[in-house]
PDB file of C-alpha atoms in Angstrom:
ATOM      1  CA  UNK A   1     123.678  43.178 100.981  1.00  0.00           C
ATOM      2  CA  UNK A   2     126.585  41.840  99.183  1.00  0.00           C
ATOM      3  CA  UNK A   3     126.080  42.032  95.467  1.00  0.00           C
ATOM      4  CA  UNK A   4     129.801  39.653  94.757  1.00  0.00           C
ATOM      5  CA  UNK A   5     131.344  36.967  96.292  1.00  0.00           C
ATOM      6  CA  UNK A   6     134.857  37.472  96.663  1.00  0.00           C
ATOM      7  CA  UNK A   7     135.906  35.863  93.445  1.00  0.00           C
ATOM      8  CA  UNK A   8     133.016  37.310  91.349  1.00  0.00           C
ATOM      9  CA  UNK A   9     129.186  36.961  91.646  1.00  0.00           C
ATOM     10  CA  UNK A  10     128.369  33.269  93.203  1.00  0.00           C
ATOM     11  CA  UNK A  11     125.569  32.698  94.852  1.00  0.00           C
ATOM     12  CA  UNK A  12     127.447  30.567  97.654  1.00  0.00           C
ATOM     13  CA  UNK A  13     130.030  32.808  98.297  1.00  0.00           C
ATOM     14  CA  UNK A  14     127.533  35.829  98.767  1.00  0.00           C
ATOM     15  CA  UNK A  15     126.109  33.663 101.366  1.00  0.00           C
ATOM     16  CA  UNK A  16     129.358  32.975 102.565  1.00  0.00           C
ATOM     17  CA  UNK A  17     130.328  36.726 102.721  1.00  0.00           C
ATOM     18  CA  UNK A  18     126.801  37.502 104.430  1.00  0.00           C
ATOM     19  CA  UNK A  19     127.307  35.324 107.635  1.00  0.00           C
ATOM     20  CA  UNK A  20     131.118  36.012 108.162  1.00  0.00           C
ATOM     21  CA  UNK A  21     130.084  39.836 108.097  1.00  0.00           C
ATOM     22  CA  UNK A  22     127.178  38.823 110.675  1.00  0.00           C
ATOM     23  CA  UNK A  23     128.977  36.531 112.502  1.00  0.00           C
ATOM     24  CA  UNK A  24     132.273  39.195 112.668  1.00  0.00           C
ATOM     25  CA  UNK A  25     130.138  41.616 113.800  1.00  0.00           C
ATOM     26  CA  UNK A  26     128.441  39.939 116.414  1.00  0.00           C
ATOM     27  CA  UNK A  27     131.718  38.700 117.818  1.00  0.00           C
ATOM     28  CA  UNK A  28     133.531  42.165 117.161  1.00  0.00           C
ATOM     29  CA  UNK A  29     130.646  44.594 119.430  1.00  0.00           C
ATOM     30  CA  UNK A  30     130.116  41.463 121.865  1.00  0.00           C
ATOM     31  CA  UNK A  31     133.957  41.934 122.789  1.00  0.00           C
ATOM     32  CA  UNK A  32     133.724  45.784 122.724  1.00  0.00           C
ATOM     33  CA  UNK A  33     131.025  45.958 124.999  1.00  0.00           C
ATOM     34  CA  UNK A  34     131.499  42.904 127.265  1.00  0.00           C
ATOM     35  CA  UNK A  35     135.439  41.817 126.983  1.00  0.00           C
ATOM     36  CA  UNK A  36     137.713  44.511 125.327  1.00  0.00           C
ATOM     37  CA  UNK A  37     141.349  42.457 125.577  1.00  0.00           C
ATOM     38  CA  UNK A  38     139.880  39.831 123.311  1.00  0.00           C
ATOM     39  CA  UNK A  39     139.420  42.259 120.574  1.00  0.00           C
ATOM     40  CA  UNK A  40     143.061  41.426 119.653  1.00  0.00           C
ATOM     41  CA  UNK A  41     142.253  38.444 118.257  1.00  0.00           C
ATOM     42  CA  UNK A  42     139.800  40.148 115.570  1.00  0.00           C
ATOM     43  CA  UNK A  43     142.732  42.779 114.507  1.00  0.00           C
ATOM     44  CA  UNK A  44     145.608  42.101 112.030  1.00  0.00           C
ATOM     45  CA  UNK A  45     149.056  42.437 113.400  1.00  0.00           C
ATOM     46  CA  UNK A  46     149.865  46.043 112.331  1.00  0.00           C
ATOM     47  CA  UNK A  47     146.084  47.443 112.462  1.00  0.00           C
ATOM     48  CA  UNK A  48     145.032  51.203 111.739  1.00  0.00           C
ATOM     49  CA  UNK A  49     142.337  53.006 113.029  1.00  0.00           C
ATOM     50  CA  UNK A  50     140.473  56.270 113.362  1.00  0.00           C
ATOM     51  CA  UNK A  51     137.885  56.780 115.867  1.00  0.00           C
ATOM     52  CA  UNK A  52     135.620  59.973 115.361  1.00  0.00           C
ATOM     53  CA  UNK A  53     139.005  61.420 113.240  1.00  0.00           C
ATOM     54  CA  UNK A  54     141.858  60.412 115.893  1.00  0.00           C
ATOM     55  CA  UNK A  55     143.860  58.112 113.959  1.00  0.00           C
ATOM     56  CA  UNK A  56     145.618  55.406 115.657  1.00  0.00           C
ATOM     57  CA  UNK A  57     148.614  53.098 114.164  1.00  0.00           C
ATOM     58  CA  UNK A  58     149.219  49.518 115.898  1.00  0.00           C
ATOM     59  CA  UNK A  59     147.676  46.942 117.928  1.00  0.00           C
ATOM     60  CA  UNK A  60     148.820  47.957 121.304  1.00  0.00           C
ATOM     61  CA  UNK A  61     147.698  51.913 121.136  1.00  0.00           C
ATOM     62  CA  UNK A  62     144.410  50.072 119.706  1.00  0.00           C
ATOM     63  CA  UNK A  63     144.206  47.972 123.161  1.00  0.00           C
ATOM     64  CA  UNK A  64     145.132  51.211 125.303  1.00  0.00           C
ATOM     65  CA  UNK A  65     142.736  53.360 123.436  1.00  0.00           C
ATOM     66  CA  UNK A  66     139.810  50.750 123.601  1.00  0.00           C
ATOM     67  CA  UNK A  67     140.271  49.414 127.027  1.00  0.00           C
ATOM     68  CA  UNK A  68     140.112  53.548 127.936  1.00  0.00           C
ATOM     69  CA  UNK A  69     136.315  53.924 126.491  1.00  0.00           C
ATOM     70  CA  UNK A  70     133.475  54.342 128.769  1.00  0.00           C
ATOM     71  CA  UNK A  71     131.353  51.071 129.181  1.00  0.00           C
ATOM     72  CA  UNK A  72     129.502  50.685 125.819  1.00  0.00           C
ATOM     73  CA  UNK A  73     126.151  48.821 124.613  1.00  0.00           C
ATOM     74  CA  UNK A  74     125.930  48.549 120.832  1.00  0.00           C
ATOM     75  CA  UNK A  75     122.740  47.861 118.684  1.00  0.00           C
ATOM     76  CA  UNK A  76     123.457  47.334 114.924  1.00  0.00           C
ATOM     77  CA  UNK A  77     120.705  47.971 112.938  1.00  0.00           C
ATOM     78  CA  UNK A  78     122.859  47.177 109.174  1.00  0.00           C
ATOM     79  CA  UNK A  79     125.839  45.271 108.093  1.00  0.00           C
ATOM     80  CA  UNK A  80     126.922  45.637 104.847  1.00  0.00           C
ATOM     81  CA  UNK A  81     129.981  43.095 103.082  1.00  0.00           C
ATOM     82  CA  UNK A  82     131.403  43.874 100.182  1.00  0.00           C
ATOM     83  CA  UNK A  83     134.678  42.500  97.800  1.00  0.00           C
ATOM     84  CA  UNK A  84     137.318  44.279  97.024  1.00  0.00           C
ATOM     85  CA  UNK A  85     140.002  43.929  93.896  1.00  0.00           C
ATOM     86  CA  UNK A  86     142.804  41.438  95.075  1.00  0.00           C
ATOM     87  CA  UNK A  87     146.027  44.001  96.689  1.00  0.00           C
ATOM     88  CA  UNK A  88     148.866  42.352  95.257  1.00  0.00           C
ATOM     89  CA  UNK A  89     147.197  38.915  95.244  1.00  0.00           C
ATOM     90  CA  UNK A  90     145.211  39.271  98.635  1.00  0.00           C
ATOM     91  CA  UNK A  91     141.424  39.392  98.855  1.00  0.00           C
ATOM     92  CA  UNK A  92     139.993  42.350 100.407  1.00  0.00           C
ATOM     93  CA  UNK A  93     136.379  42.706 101.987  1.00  0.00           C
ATOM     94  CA  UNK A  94     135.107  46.130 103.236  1.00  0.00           C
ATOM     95  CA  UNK A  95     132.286  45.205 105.932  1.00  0.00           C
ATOM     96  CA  UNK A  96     130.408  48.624 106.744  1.00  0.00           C
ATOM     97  CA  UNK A  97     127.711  49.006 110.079  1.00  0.00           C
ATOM     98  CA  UNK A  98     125.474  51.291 111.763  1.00  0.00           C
ATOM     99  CA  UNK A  99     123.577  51.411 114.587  1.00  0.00           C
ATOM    100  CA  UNK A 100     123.184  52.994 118.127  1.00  0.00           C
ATOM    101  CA  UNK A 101     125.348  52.831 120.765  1.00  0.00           C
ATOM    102  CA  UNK A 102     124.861  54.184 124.800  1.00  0.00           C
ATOM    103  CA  UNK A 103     128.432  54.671 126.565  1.00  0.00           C
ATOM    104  CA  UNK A 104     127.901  54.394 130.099  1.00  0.00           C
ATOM    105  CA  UNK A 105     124.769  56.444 131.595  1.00  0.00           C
ATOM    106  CA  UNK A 106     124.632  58.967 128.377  1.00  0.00           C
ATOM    107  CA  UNK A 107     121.915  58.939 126.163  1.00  0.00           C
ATOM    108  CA  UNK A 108     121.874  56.623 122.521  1.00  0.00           C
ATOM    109  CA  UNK A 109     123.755  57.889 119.667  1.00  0.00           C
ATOM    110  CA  UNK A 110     124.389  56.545 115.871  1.00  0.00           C
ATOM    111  CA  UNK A 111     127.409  54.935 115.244  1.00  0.00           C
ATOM    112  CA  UNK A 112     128.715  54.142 111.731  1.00  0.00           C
ATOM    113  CA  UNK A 113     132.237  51.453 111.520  1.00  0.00           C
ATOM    114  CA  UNK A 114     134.148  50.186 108.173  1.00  0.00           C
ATOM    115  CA  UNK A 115     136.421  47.567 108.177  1.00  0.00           C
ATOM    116  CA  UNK A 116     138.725  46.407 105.767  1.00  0.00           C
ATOM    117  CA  UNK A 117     138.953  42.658 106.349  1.00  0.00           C
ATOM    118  CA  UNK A 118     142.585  40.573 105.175  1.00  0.00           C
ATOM    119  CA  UNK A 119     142.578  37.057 105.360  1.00  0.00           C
ATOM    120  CA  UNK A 120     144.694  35.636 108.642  1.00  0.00           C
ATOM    121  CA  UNK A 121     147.425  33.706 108.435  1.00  0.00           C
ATOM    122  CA  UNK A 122     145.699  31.127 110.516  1.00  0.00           C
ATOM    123  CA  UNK A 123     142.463  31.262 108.486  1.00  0.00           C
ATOM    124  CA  UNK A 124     139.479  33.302 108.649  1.00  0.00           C
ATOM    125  CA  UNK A 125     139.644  37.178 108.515  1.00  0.00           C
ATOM    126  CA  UNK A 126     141.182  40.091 110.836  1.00  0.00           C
ATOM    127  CA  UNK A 127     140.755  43.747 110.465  1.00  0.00           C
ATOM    128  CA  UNK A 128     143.124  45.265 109.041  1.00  0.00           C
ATOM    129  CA  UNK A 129     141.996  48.989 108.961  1.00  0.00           C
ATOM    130  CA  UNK A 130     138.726  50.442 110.997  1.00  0.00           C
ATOM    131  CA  UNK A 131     137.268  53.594 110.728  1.00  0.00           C
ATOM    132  CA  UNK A 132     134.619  54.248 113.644  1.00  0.00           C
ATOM    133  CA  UNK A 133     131.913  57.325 114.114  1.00  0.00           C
ATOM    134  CA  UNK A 134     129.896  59.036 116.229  1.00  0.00           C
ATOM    135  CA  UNK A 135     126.591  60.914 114.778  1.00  0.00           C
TER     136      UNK A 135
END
């Protein structure tokens, strides 16, 4: 679990770090198994990602790419949050998971996904950069 809030080590903002991480996932694989085009609302507006090392750039080839995936079921067995040093005066949290996941009939597999979490403009936090993997 978190060790640091994101302004050093407070007890309430550990919490706080904790449930956004659970919460964020929940919402995140919810979406990716059940309703894909509402995944836009979890990503920043100029998003990166690499998916078993294919590397994607912006939040429309994100959309095309995810909407193409076989039907998924995830199960996440660990979420991790964790601060980052400010980037020019923005907080930075790097939420890590892993779990199994079964894409359509195939059999279970492990899955491992990092996020780097911004804050949004509107409050709250988006992804900003995702790395995904099969195991």
């Amino acid at each position: 679990c978190a060790q640091f809030g994101v302004h050093g080590m407070d007890p309430e903002l550990v919490a706080q770090n904790n449930q956004l991480a659970k919460d964020l996932v929940a919402t995140f694989f919810n979406f990716l198994d059940d309703n894909r085009p509402l995944l836009r609302d979890l990503y920043s507006a100029a998003p990166s990602l690499i998916w078993s090392g294919n590397s994607l750039e912006g939040l429309e080839t994100l959309e095309e790419f995810l909407a193409a995936l076989p039907k998924s079921k995830h199960t996440v067995d660990v979420i991790e949050v964790q601060p980052s040093a400010a980037v020019e005066g923005v907080d930075i949290l790097l939420l890590t998971c892993k779990g199994s996941v079964v894409y359509g009939s195939d059999s279970a597999v492990g899955f491992s996904d990092s996020m780097v979490l911004i804050p949004a403009e509107a409050g709250g936090w988006v992804i900003q950069n995702e790395c995904y993997r099969l195991h």
